[in-house]
mmCIF file of C-alpha atoms in Angstrom:
data_model
loop_
_atom_site.group_PDB
_atom_site.id
_atom_site.type_symbol
_atom_site.label_atom_id
_atom_site.label_comp_id
_atom_site.label_asym_id
_atom_site.label_seq_id
_atom_site.Cartn_x
_atom_site.Cartn_y
_atom_site.Cartn_z
ATOM 1 C CA MET A 1207 -226.422 134.379 223.901
ATOM 2 C CA ALA A 1208 -223.139 132.590 225.096
ATOM 3 C CA SER A 1209 -223.264 131.210 228.318
ATOM 4 C CA GLY A 1210 -220.050 131.881 230.036
ATOM 5 C CA VAL A 1211 -220.261 128.664 232.268
ATOM 6 C CA LEU A 1212 -219.423 125.344 231.135
ATOM 7 C CA THR A 1213 -222.198 122.480 231.411
ATOM 8 C CA PRO A 1214 -221.315 120.165 234.183
ATOM 9 C CA THR A 1215 -220.386 116.602 233.123
ATOM 10 C CA ARG A 1216 -222.247 113.492 234.262
ATOM 11 C CA SER A 1217 -219.545 112.570 236.516
ATOM 12 C CA GLU A 1218 -219.577 116.093 238.326
ATOM 13 C CA VAL A 1219 -223.351 115.669 238.817
ATOM 14 C CA LEU A 1220 -222.805 112.413 240.361
ATOM 15 C CA SER A 1221 -219.955 113.592 242.723
ATOM 16 C CA LEU A 1222 -222.232 116.526 243.649
ATOM 17 C CA LEU A 1223 -224.951 114.013 244.445
ATOM 18 C CA ARG A 1224 -222.547 112.022 246.578
ATOM 19 C CA SER A 1225 -221.112 115.023 248.508
ATOM 20 C CA LEU A 1226 -224.681 116.150 249.138
ATOM 21 C CA LEU A 1227 -225.862 112.635 250.373
ATOM 22 C CA ARG A 1228 -222.556 112.421 252.657
ATOM 23 C CA THR A 1229 -223.112 116.058 254.178
ATOM 24 C CA ALA A 1230 -226.714 114.892 254.688
ATOM 25 C CA GLY A 1231 -225.354 112.063 256.601
ATOM 26 C CA ASP A 1232 -223.329 114.136 258.964
ATOM 27 C CA PHE A 1233 -226.401 115.746 260.672
ATOM 28 C CA SER A 1234 -226.934 114.248 264.096
ATOM 29 C CA ASP A 1235 -230.665 115.265 264.016
ATOM 30 C CA TYR A 1236 -232.632 112.287 262.571
ATOM 31 C CA ASN A 1237 -235.257 114.517 261.138
ATOM 32 C CA ILE A 1238 -232.862 116.973 259.464
ATOM 33 C CA ARG A 1239 -230.664 114.132 258.108
ATOM 34 C CA GLU A 1240 -233.757 112.184 256.351
ATOM 35 C CA TYR A 1241 -235.215 115.173 255.027
ATOM 36 C CA ALA A 1242 -231.699 116.328 253.676
ATOM 37 C CA LYS A 1243 -231.246 112.851 251.903
ATOM 38 C CA ARG A 1244 -234.736 112.771 250.776
ATOM 39 C CA ARG A 1245 -234.802 116.199 249.299
ATOM 40 C CA THR A 1246 -231.336 115.646 247.288
ATOM 41 C CA ILE A 1247 -232.882 112.300 245.893
ATOM 42 C CA ASP A 1248 -235.964 114.045 244.825
ATOM 43 C CA GLY A 1249 -234.303 117.349 243.432
ATOM 44 C CA PHE A 1250 -231.782 115.387 241.349
ATOM 45 C CA ARG A 1251 -234.581 113.091 240.204
ATOM 46 C CA GLN A 1252 -236.927 115.921 239.219
ATOM 47 C CA ASN A 1253 -234.138 117.641 237.212
ATOM 48 C CA ARG A 1254 -233.190 114.418 235.464
ATOM 49 C CA HIS A 1255 -234.410 115.232 231.910
ATOM 50 C CA LEU A 1256 -233.104 118.433 231.588
ATOM 51 C CA SER A 1257 -231.437 119.352 227.961
ATOM 52 C CA ASP A 1258 -230.929 122.865 227.965
ATOM 53 C CA PRO A 1259 -227.201 123.678 228.952
ATOM 54 C CA SER A 1260 -228.046 126.784 230.809
ATOM 55 C CA THR A 1261 -230.693 125.327 232.790
ATOM 56 C CA ILE A 1262 -228.485 122.362 233.582
ATOM 57 C CA SER A 1263 -225.720 124.746 234.741
ATOM 58 C CA ALA A 1264 -228.352 126.752 236.750
ATOM 59 C CA ALA A 1265 -229.615 123.640 238.580
ATOM 60 C CA PHE A 1266 -225.879 122.712 239.157
ATOM 61 C CA SER A 1267 -224.913 125.716 240.759
ATOM 62 C CA GLU A 1268 -228.156 125.747 242.984
ATOM 63 C CA ALA A 1269 -227.267 122.407 244.223
ATOM 64 C CA LYS A 1270 -223.633 123.621 245.020
ATOM 65 C CA SER A 1271 -224.725 126.426 247.032
ATOM 66 C CA GLN A 1272 -227.169 124.110 248.780
ATOM 67 C CA LEU A 1273 -224.000 122.066 249.896
ATOM 68 C CA GLU A 1274 -222.275 124.882 251.074
ATOM 69 C CA ILE A 1275 -225.240 125.751 253.452
ATOM 70 C CA ALA A 1276 -225.839 122.097 254.505
ATOM 71 C CA LYS A 1277 -222.009 121.860 255.365
ATOM 72 C CA ARG A 1278 -222.283 124.958 257.537
ATOM 73 C CA GLN A 1279 -225.584 123.928 259.162
ATOM 74 C CA ALA A 1280 -224.263 120.550 259.976
ATOM 75 C CA ILE A 1281 -221.586 122.210 261.993
ATOM 76 C CA VAL A 1282 -223.779 124.679 263.736
ATOM 77 C CA TYR A 1283 -226.386 122.082 264.538
ATOM 78 C CA ASN A 1284 -223.923 119.466 266.168
ATOM 79 C CA LEU A 1285 -222.701 122.256 268.292
ATOM 80 C CA TYR A 1286 -226.067 122.044 270.270
ATOM 81 C CA ALA A 1287 -227.035 118.576 269.445
ATOM 82 C CA PRO A 1288 -229.784 117.101 271.865
ATOM 83 C CA LYS A 1289 -228.643 114.234 274.203
ATOM 84 C CA ALA A 1290 -231.614 112.025 273.475
ATOM 85 C CA LYS A 1291 -231.830 110.460 270.346
ATOM 86 C CA SER A 1292 -235.062 110.122 268.178
ATOM 87 C CA VAL A 1293 -237.048 107.076 268.813
ATOM 88 C CA MET A 1294 -236.612 106.197 265.133
ATOM 89 C CA GLU A 1295 -233.045 105.570 265.771
ATOM 90 C CA ILE A 1296 -233.481 102.649 268.296
ATOM 91 C CA LYS A 1297 -232.180 99.530 266.827
ATOM 92 C CA GLN A 1298 -234.743 96.632 267.099
ATOM 93 C CA MET B 521 -183.842 86.511 280.432
ATOM 94 C CA ALA B 522 -185.051 86.714 276.891
ATOM 95 C CA SER B 523 -188.308 84.862 277.843
ATOM 96 C CA ALA B 524 -188.819 87.408 280.823
ATOM 97 C CA LEU B 525 -188.338 90.228 278.094
ATOM 98 C CA ARG B 526 -190.707 88.610 275.775
ATOM 99 C CA ALA B 527 -193.116 88.393 278.718
ATOM 100 C CA ALA B 528 -192.837 91.842 279.664
ATOM 101 C CA MET B 529 -193.211 93.086 275.865
ATOM 102 C CA LEU B 530 -196.496 90.765 275.440
ATOM 103 C CA ARG B 531 -198.004 92.163 278.885
ATOM 104 C CA HIS B 532 -197.342 95.671 277.660
ATOM 105 C CA ILE B 533 -198.815 95.085 274.169
ATOM 106 C CA ARG B 534 -201.891 93.251 275.789
ATOM 107 C CA VAL B 535 -202.714 96.002 278.163
ATOM 108 C CA PRO B 536 -204.453 98.521 276.079
ATOM 109 C CA VAL B 537 -207.032 96.048 274.787
ATOM 110 C CA GLN B 538 -207.849 95.018 278.355
ATOM 111 C CA THR B 539 -207.961 98.283 279.842
ATOM 112 C CA LEU B 540 -210.381 99.773 276.903
ATOM 113 C CA THR B 541 -212.872 96.960 277.545
ATOM 114 C CA LEU B 542 -212.990 97.626 281.383
ATOM 115 C CA THR B 543 -213.529 101.270 281.067
ATOM 116 C CA GLY B 544 -216.744 103.100 280.441
ATOM 117 C CA CYS B 545 -219.264 102.432 277.874
ATOM 118 C CA ASN B 546 -219.857 105.633 275.986
ATOM 119 C CA SER B 547 -220.035 105.075 272.173
ATOM 120 C CA GLN B 548 -216.686 106.185 271.259
ATOM 121 C CA SER B 549 -214.748 103.667 273.402
ATOM 122 C CA ARG B 550 -217.202 100.787 272.255
ATOM 123 C CA ILE B 551 -216.262 101.412 268.738
ATOM 124 C CA LEU B 552 -212.791 101.564 269.608
ATOM 125 C CA CYS B 553 -213.306 98.384 271.572
ATOM 126 C CA GLY B 554 -214.667 96.782 268.744
ATOM 127 C CA SER B 555 -211.963 97.677 266.042
ATOM 128 C CA LEU B 556 -209.021 96.830 268.481
ATOM 129 C CA ARG B 557 -210.924 93.393 269.380
ATOM 130 C CA SER B 558 -211.120 92.578 265.678
ATOM 131 C CA MET B 559 -207.402 93.627 265.055
ATOM 132 C CA SER B 560 -206.449 91.489 267.867
ATOM 133 C CA SER B 561 -208.045 88.319 266.909
ATOM 134 C CA HIS B 562 -205.916 85.550 265.550
ATOM 135 C CA GLY B 563 -208.483 83.967 263.469
ATOM 136 C CA ASP B 564 -210.739 85.446 260.628
ATOM 137 C CA ASP B 565 -210.446 89.083 261.532
ATOM 138 C CA HIS B 566 -212.181 89.721 258.092
ATOM 139 C CA LEU B 567 -216.045 89.164 257.126
ATOM 140 C CA ASP B 568 -217.113 86.120 255.729
ATOM 141 C CA LYS B 569 -217.724 85.997 252.081
ATOM 142 C CA GLU B 570 -221.244 84.450 252.858
ATOM 143 C CA GLU B 571 -221.944 87.396 255.326
ATOM 144 C CA VAL B 572 -220.893 89.948 252.748
ATOM 145 C CA ILE B 573 -223.069 88.524 250.160
ATOM 146 C CA ASP B 574 -226.117 88.122 252.355
ATOM 147 C CA ARG B 575 -225.749 91.752 253.624
ATOM 148 C CA VAL B 576 -225.218 93.331 250.074
ATOM 149 C CA LEU B 577 -228.308 91.529 248.912
ATOM 150 C CA SER B 578 -230.514 92.457 251.562
ATOM 151 C CA VAL B 579 -229.385 96.124 250.929
ATOM 152 C CA VAL B 580 -230.301 95.928 247.490
ATOM 153 C CA LYS B 581 -233.609 94.277 248.056
ATOM 154 C CA ASP B 582 -234.663 96.718 250.585
ATOM 155 C CA PHE B 583 -233.849 99.776 247.958
ATOM 156 C CA PRO B 584 -237.346 101.345 247.506
ATOM 157 C CA LYS B 585 -237.089 101.287 243.965
ATOM 158 C CA SER B 586 -236.156 97.509 243.411
ATOM 159 C CA ILE B 587 -238.724 96.110 241.341
ATOM 160 C CA LEU B 588 -238.441 92.476 241.990
ATOM 161 C CA PRO B 589 -236.840 91.406 245.155
ATOM 162 C CA ARG B 590 -237.141 87.902 244.282
ATOM 163 C CA SER B 591 -234.781 88.293 241.345
ATOM 164 C CA VAL B 592 -231.808 89.697 243.195
ATOM 165 C CA THR B 593 -228.883 87.499 243.028
ATOM 166 C CA PRO B 594 -225.219 87.939 243.457
ATOM 167 C CA ASP B 595 -224.645 88.590 239.874
ATOM 168 C CA VAL B 596 -227.366 91.304 239.228
ATOM 169 C CA HIS B 597 -226.448 94.210 237.419
ATOM 170 C CA PHE B 598 -228.115 97.292 238.839
ATOM 171 C CA GLN B 599 -228.724 99.167 235.577
ATOM 172 C CA LYS B 600 -229.410 96.127 233.101
ATOM 173 C CA ASP B 601 -230.995 93.646 235.239
ATOM 174 C CA LEU B 602 -232.797 95.959 237.919
ATOM 175 C CA GLY B 603 -233.843 98.744 235.701
ATOM 176 C CA LEU B 604 -232.309 101.413 237.865
ATOM 177 C CA ASP B 605 -230.410 104.521 236.635
ATOM 178 C CA SER B 606 -227.264 106.370 237.735
ATOM 179 C CA LEU B 607 -228.768 108.378 240.529
ATOM 180 C CA ASP B 608 -230.252 105.008 241.862
ATOM 181 C CA ASN B 609 -226.519 103.428 241.796
ATOM 182 C CA VAL B 610 -225.108 106.452 243.728
ATOM 183 C CA GLU B 611 -227.893 105.821 246.304
ATOM 184 C CA ILE B 612 -227.276 102.112 246.492
ATOM 185 C CA VAL B 613 -223.423 102.675 246.967
ATOM 186 C CA MET B 614 -224.134 104.995 249.613
ATOM 187 C CA ALA B 615 -226.475 102.611 251.417
ATOM 188 C CA LEU B 616 -223.847 100.079 251.250
ATOM 189 C CA GLU B 617 -221.351 102.616 252.607
ATOM 190 C CA GLU B 618 -223.626 102.929 255.740
ATOM 191 C CA GLU B 619 -224.095 99.127 256.112
ATOM 192 C CA PHE B 620 -220.581 98.303 256.093
ATOM 193 C CA LYS B 621 -219.106 101.514 257.779
ATOM 194 C CA LEU B 622 -216.967 102.333 254.766
ATOM 195 C CA GLU B 623 -216.176 105.465 252.958
ATOM 196 C CA ILE B 624 -215.854 104.544 249.193
ATOM 197 C CA PRO B 625 -214.062 106.953 247.213
ATOM 198 C CA ASP B 626 -215.676 108.519 244.078
ATOM 199 C CA LYS B 627 -213.529 106.905 241.544
ATOM 200 C CA GLU B 628 -214.158 103.413 242.945
ATOM 201 C CA ALA B 629 -217.827 104.081 243.534
ATOM 202 C CA ASP B 630 -218.427 105.028 240.012
ATOM 203 C CA LYS B 631 -217.233 101.442 238.774
ATOM 204 C CA ILE B 632 -219.653 99.555 241.251
ATOM 205 C CA ASP B 633 -222.606 98.967 239.247
ATOM 206 C CA SER B 634 -223.439 95.305 239.814
ATOM 207 C CA CYS B 635 -223.738 93.186 242.822
ATOM 208 C CA ASN B 636 -220.736 91.196 242.114
ATOM 209 C CA LEU B 637 -218.673 94.260 242.027
ATOM 210 C CA ALA B 638 -219.990 95.476 245.239
ATOM 211 C CA ILE B 639 -219.458 92.129 246.961
ATOM 212 C CA GLU B 640 -216.004 91.933 245.734
ATOM 213 C CA TYR B 641 -214.966 95.435 246.792
ATOM 214 C CA ILE B 642 -216.549 95.059 250.242
ATOM 215 C CA TYR B 643 -215.003 91.704 250.841
ATOM 216 C CA HIS B 644 -211.539 93.011 249.899
ATOM 217 C CA HIS B 645 -211.618 96.384 251.598
ATOM 218 C CA PRO B 646 -209.796 96.076 255.015
ATOM 219 C CA MET B 647 -212.127 98.344 256.993
ATOM 220 C CA SER B 648 -215.325 96.584 256.380
ATOM 221 C CA SER B 649 -217.379 95.780 259.508
#
């Protein structure tokens, strides 16, 4: 019955959100960058009203593992970044 | 002799700025040029308060969840006046970081929850651009 994991506090959740958004901004590919930003916001907003501590902890650890994946992938993608920028990035 | 020494020193200090503006145009050197140019200007090397206010307000107005863009004034509180929540707060602060090319640490970012605080923080930050 006892969940061995502590429920994350509000500030921990917000700082995880911030780390995810910052890592999302590191991608050089426009599409992946925008998707990562959109997906983190949507994911956090979807789970906004959770009240059960174990589901909150589960969602938090899932977000943490996604952060690890994103950090790794940002490095890997940037190794082979294409030279041409997406048309959406041309400043008006 | 002192004036010759001074002239030599000034020439030595001025040279890095000139050679960088002459060299090629890849983005890195352009950014370096920009920051060096701003550091070497004698006058106002900081953003105008007016400019900071305008840019902050336009970022908040362009935020997709801003319900009443017309009511966005410099005193607006994000959660009380615009009806946003803490997630939107983090989003707005990230958008401001992008606009002004800053990196705001978590502790400071948590405190920014109104336009006033944002404008004050950005105006007093030495690295805003």
